[in-house]
mmCIF file of C-alpha atoms in Angstrom:
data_model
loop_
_atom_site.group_PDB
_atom_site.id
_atom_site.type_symbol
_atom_site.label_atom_id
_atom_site.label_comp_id
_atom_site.label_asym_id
_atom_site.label_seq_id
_atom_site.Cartn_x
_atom_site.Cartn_y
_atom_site.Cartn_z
ATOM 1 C CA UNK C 1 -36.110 -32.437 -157.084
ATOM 2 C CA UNK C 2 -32.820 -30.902 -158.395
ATOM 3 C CA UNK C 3 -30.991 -29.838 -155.387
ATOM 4 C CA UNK C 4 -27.659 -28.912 -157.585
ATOM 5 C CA UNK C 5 -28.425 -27.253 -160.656
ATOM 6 C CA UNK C 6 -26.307 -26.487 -163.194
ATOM 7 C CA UNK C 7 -28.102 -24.136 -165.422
ATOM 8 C CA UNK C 8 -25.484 -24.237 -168.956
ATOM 9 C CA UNK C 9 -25.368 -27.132 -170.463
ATOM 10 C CA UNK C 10 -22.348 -25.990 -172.938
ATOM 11 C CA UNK C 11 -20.165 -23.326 -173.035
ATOM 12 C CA UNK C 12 -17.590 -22.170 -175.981
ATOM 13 C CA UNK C 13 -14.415 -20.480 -174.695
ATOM 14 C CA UNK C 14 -11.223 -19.325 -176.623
ATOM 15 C CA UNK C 15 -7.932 -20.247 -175.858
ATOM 16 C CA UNK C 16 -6.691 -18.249 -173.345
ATOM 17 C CA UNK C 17 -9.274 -16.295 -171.939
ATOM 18 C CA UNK C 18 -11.181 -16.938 -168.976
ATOM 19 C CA UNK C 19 -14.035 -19.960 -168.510
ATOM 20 C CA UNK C 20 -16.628 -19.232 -165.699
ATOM 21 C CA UNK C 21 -18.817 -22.395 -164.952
ATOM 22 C CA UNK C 22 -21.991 -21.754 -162.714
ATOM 23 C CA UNK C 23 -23.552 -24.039 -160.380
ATOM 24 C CA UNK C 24 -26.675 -23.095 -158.145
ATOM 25 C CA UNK C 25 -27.593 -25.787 -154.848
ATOM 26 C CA UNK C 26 -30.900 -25.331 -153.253
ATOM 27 C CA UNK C 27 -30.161 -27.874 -149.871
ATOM 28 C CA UNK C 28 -28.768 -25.006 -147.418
ATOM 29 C CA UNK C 29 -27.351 -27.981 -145.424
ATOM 30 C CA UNK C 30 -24.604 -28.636 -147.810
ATOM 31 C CA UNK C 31 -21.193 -27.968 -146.544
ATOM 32 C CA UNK C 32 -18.744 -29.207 -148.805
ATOM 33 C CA UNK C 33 -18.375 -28.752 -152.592
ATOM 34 C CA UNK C 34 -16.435 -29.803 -155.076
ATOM 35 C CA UNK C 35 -15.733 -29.811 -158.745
ATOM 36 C CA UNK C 36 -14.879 -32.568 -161.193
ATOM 37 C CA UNK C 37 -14.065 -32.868 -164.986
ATOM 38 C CA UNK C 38 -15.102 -35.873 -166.721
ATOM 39 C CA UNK C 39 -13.858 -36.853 -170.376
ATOM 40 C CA UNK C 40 -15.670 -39.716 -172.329
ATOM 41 C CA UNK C 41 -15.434 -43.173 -171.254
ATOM 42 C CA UNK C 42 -13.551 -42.192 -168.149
ATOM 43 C CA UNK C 43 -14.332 -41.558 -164.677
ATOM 44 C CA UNK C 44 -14.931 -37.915 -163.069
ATOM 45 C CA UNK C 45 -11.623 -36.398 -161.729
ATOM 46 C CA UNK C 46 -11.792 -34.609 -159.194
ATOM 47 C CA UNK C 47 -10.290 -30.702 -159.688
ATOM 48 C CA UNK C 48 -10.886 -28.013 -156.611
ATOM 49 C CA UNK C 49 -13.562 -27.667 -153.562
ATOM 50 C CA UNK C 50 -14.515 -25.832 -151.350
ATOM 51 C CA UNK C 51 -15.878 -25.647 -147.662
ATOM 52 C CA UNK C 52 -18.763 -23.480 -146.619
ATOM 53 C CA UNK C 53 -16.843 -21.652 -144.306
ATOM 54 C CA UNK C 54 -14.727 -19.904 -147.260
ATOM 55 C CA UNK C 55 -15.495 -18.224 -149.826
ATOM 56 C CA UNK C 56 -12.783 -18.775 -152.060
ATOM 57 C CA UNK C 57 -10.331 -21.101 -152.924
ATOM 58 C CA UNK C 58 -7.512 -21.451 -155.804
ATOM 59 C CA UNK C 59 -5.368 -23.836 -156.815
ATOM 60 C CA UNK C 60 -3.217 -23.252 -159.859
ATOM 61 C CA UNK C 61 -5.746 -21.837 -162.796
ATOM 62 C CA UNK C 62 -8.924 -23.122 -160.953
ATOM 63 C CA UNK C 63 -10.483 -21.033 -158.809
ATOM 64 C CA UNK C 64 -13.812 -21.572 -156.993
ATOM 65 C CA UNK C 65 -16.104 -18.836 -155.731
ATOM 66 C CA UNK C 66 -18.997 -19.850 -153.050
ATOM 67 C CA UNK C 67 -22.345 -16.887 -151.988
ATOM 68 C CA UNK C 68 -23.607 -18.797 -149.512
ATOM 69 C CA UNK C 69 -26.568 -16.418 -149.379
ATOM 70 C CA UNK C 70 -27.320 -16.916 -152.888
ATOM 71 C CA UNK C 71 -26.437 -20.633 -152.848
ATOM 72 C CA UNK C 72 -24.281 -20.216 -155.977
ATOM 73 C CA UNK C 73 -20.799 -21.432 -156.571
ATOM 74 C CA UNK C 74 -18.752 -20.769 -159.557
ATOM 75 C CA UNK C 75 -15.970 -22.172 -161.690
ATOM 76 C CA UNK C 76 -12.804 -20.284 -162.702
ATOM 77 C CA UNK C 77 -10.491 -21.323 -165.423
ATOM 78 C CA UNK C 78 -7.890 -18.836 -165.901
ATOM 79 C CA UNK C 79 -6.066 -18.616 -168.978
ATOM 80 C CA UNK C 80 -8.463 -21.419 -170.482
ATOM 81 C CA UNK C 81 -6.459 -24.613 -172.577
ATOM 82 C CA UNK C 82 -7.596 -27.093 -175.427
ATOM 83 C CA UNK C 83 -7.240 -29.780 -172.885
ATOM 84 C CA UNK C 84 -9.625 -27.950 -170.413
ATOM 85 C CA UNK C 85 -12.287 -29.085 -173.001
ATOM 86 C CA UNK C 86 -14.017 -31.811 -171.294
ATOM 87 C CA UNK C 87 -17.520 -31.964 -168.874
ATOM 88 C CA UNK C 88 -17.532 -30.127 -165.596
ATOM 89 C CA UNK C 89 -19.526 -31.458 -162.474
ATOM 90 C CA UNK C 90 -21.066 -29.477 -159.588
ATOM 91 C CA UNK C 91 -21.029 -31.656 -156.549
ATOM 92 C CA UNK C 92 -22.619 -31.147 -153.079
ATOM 93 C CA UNK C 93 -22.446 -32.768 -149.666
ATOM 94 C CA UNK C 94 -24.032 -32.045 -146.252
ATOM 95 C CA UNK C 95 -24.164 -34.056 -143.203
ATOM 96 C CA UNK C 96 -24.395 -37.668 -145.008
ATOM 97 C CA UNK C 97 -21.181 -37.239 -147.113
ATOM 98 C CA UNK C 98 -22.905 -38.566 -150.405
ATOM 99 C CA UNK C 99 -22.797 -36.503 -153.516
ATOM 100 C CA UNK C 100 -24.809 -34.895 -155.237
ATOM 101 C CA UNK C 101 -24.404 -33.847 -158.556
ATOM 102 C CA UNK C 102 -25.796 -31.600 -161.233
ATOM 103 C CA UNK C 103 -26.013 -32.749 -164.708
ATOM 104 C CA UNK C 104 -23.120 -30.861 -165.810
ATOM 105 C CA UNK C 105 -21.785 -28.094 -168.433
ATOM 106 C CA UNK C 106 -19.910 -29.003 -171.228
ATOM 107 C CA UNK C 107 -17.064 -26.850 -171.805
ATOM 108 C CA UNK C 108 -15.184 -26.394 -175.191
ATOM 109 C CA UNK C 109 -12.492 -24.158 -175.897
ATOM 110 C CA UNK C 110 -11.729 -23.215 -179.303
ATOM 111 C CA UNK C 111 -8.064 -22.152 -180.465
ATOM 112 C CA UNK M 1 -1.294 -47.660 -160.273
ATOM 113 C CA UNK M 2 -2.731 -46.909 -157.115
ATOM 114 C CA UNK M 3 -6.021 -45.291 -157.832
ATOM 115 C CA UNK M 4 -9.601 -46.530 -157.700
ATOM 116 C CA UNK M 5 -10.168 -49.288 -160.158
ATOM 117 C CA UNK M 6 -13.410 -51.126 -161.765
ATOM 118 C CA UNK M 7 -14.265 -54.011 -163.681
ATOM 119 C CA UNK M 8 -14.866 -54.968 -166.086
ATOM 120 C CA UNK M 9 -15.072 -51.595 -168.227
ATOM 121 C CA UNK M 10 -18.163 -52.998 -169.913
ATOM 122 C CA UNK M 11 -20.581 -55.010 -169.690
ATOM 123 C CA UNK M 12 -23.404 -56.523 -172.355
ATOM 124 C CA UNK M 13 -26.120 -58.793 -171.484
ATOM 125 C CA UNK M 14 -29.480 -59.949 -171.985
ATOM 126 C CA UNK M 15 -32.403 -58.577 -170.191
ATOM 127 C CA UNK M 16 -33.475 -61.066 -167.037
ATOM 128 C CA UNK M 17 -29.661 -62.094 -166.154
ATOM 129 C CA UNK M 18 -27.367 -61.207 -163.249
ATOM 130 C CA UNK M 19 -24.218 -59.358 -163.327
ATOM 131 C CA UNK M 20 -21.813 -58.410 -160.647
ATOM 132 C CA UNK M 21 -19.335 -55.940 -161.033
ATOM 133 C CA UNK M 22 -16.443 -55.581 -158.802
ATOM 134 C CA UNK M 23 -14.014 -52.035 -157.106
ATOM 135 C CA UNK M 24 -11.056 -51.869 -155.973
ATOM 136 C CA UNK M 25 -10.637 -48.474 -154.138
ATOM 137 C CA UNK M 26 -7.506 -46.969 -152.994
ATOM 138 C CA UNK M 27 -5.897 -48.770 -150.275
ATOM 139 C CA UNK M 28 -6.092 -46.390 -147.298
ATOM 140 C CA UNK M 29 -9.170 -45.075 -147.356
ATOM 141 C CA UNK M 30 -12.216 -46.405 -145.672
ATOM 142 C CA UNK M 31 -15.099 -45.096 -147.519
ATOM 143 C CA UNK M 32 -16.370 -46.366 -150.597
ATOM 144 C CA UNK M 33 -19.278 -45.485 -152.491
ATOM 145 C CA UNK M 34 -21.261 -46.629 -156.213
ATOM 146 C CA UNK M 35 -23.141 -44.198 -157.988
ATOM 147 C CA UNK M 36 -25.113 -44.539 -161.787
ATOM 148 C CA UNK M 37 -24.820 -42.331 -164.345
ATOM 149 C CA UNK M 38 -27.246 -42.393 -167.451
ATOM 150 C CA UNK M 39 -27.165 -39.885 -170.340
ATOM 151 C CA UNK M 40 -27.101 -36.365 -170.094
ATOM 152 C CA UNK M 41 -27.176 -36.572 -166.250
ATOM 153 C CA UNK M 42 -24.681 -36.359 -163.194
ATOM 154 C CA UNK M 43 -23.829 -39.292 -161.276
ATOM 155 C CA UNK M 44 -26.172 -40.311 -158.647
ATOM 156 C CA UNK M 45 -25.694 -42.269 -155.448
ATOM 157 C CA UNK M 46 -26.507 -46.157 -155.171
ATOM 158 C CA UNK M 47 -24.925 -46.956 -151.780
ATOM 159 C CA UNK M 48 -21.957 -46.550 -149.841
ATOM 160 C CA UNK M 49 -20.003 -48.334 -146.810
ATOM 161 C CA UNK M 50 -17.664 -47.271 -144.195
ATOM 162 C CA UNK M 51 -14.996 -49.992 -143.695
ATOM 163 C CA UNK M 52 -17.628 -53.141 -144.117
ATOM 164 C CA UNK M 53 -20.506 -51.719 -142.917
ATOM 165 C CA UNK M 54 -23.207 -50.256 -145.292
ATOM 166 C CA UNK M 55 -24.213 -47.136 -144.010
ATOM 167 C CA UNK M 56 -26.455 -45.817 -146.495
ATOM 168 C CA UNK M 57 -28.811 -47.002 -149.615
ATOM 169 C CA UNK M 58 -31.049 -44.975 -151.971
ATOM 170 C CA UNK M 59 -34.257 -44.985 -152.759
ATOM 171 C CA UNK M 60 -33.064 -45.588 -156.352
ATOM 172 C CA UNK M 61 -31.377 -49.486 -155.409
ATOM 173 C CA UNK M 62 -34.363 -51.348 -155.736
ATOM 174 C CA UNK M 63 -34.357 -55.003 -154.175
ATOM 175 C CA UNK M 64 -32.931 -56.408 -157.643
ATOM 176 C CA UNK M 65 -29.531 -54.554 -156.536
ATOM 177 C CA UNK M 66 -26.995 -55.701 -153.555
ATOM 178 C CA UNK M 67 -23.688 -54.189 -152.745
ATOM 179 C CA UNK M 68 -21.412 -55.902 -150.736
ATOM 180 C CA UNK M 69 -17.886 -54.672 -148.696
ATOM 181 C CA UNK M 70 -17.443 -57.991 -146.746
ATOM 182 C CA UNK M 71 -13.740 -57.642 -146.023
ATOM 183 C CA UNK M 72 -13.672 -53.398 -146.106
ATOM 184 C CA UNK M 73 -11.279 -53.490 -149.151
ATOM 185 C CA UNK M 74 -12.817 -54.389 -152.991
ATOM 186 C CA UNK M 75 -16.730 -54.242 -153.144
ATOM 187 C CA UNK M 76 -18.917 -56.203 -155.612
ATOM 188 C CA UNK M 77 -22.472 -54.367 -157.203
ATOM 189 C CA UNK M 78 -24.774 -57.162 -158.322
ATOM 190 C CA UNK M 79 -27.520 -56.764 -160.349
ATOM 191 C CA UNK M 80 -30.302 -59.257 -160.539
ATOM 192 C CA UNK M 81 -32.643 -60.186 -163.271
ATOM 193 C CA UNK M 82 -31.572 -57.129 -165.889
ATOM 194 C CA UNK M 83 -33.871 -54.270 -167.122
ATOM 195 C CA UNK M 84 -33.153 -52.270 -169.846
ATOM 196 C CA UNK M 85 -33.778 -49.276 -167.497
ATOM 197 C CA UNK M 86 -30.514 -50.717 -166.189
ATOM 198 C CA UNK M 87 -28.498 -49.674 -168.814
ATOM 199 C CA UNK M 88 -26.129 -46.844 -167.573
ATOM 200 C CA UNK M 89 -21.994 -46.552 -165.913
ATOM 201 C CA UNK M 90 -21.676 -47.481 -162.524
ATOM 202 C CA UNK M 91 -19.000 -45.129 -160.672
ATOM 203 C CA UNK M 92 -17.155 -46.752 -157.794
ATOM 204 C CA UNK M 93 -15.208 -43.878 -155.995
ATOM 205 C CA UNK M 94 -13.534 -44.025 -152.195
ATOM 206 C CA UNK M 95 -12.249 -41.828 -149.888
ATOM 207 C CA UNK M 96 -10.782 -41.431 -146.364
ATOM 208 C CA UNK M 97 -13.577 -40.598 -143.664
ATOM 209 C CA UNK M 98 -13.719 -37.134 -142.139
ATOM 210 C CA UNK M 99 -14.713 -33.843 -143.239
ATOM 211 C CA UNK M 100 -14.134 -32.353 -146.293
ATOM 212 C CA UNK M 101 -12.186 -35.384 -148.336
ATOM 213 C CA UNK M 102 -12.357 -35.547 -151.793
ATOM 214 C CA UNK M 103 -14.007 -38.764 -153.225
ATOM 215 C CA UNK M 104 -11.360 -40.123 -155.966
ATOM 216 C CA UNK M 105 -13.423 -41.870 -158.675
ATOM 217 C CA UNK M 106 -12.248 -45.214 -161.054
ATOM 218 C CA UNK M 107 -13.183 -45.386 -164.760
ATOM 219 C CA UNK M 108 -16.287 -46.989 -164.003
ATOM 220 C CA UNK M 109 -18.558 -49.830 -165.626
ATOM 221 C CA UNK M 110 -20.466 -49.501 -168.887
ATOM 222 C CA UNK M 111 -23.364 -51.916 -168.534
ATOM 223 C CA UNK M 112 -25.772 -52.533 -171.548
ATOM 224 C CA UNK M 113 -28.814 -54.695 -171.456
ATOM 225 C CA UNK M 114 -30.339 -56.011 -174.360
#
């Protein structure tokens, strides 16, 4: 079973407007989440994250929002860059401190 | 460089031989972890070690895989008789223990079997 989903596989975004990446968990015994972006051939990277007792945290453009009732999290990317282009991870971790991932949205944005 | 690194980048063998791959994760930090990633999906966890114990395995290492952490610095991921089912990137990543620490990830191993 999927216990992080992320729903978009692709999403097309122009330069310098805002990217919103959606992730949905099912496991309401995660606690920690996190976000990575992963080019080809390379590692993930790891970007922002979050803890389930916020429900909001930024860091420079990123910004990540958390509904714990609805078990959604979301991805922020405000004003969007060529560079941003790249795959974006959903990532979830309770009690064992593993990861779990979903299978990723590939973002592009256009100039 | 002091981040998390793997190798060799990539791998190609035949089906039926062993391979071991090797990590290097940051200095400090206790934790270390391998995960496999195969097209079109999101990493998934192998394994992972506090220090060099093994604290946890999944259901997906089957007895053909081993991980080892014998001195709780560099880890090795051996595979044993290859499967093309194999064929995927191994992530190594490592953090510090505690709540709420970020795994840092290396570049990972491309392994192909023929």
């Amino acid at each position: 079973d999927q216990q992080v989903k992320q729903n978009s596989p692709s999403l097309s975004v122009q330069e310098g407007r805002i990217s919103i990446l959606n992730c949905d968990y099912t496991n309401s015994m995660f606690d920690y989440f996190l976000w990575y972006k992963k080019y080809p051939a390379e590692g993930p990277t790891f970007l922002i994250s979050i803890s389930s007792i916020k429900d909001k945290n930024e860091d420079g453009r990123f910004t990540v929002f958390l509904n714990k009732s609805a078990k959604h999290l979301s991805l922020h990317i405000v004003p969007s860059q060529p560079g941003d282009s790249a795959v974006y991870f959903c990532a979830a971790s309770g009690d064992t401190d593993k990861l779990i991932f979903g299978t990723g949205t590939r973002l592009q944005v256009f100039p | 460089d002091t981040g998390v690194s793997q190798d060799p980048r990539h791998k190609i063998t035949k089906r039926g031989q062993n391979v071991t791959f090797r990590c290097d994760p940051i200095s400090e930090h206790n934790r270390l972890y391998w995960y496999r990633q195969t097209l079109g999906q999101g990493p998934e966890f192998l394994t992972y070690f506090q220090n060099e114990a093994q604290l946890e395995k999944s259901r997906l290492l089957s007895d053909r895989f081993s991980a080892e952490r014998p001195k709780g610095s560099f880890s090795t991921l051996e595979i044993q008789r290859t499967e093309q089912g194999d064929s995927a990137m191994y992530l190594c990543a490592s953090k510090l223990s505690g709540n709420y620490n970020e795994q840092f990830f290396g570049p990972g191993t491309r392994l192909t079997v023929l």
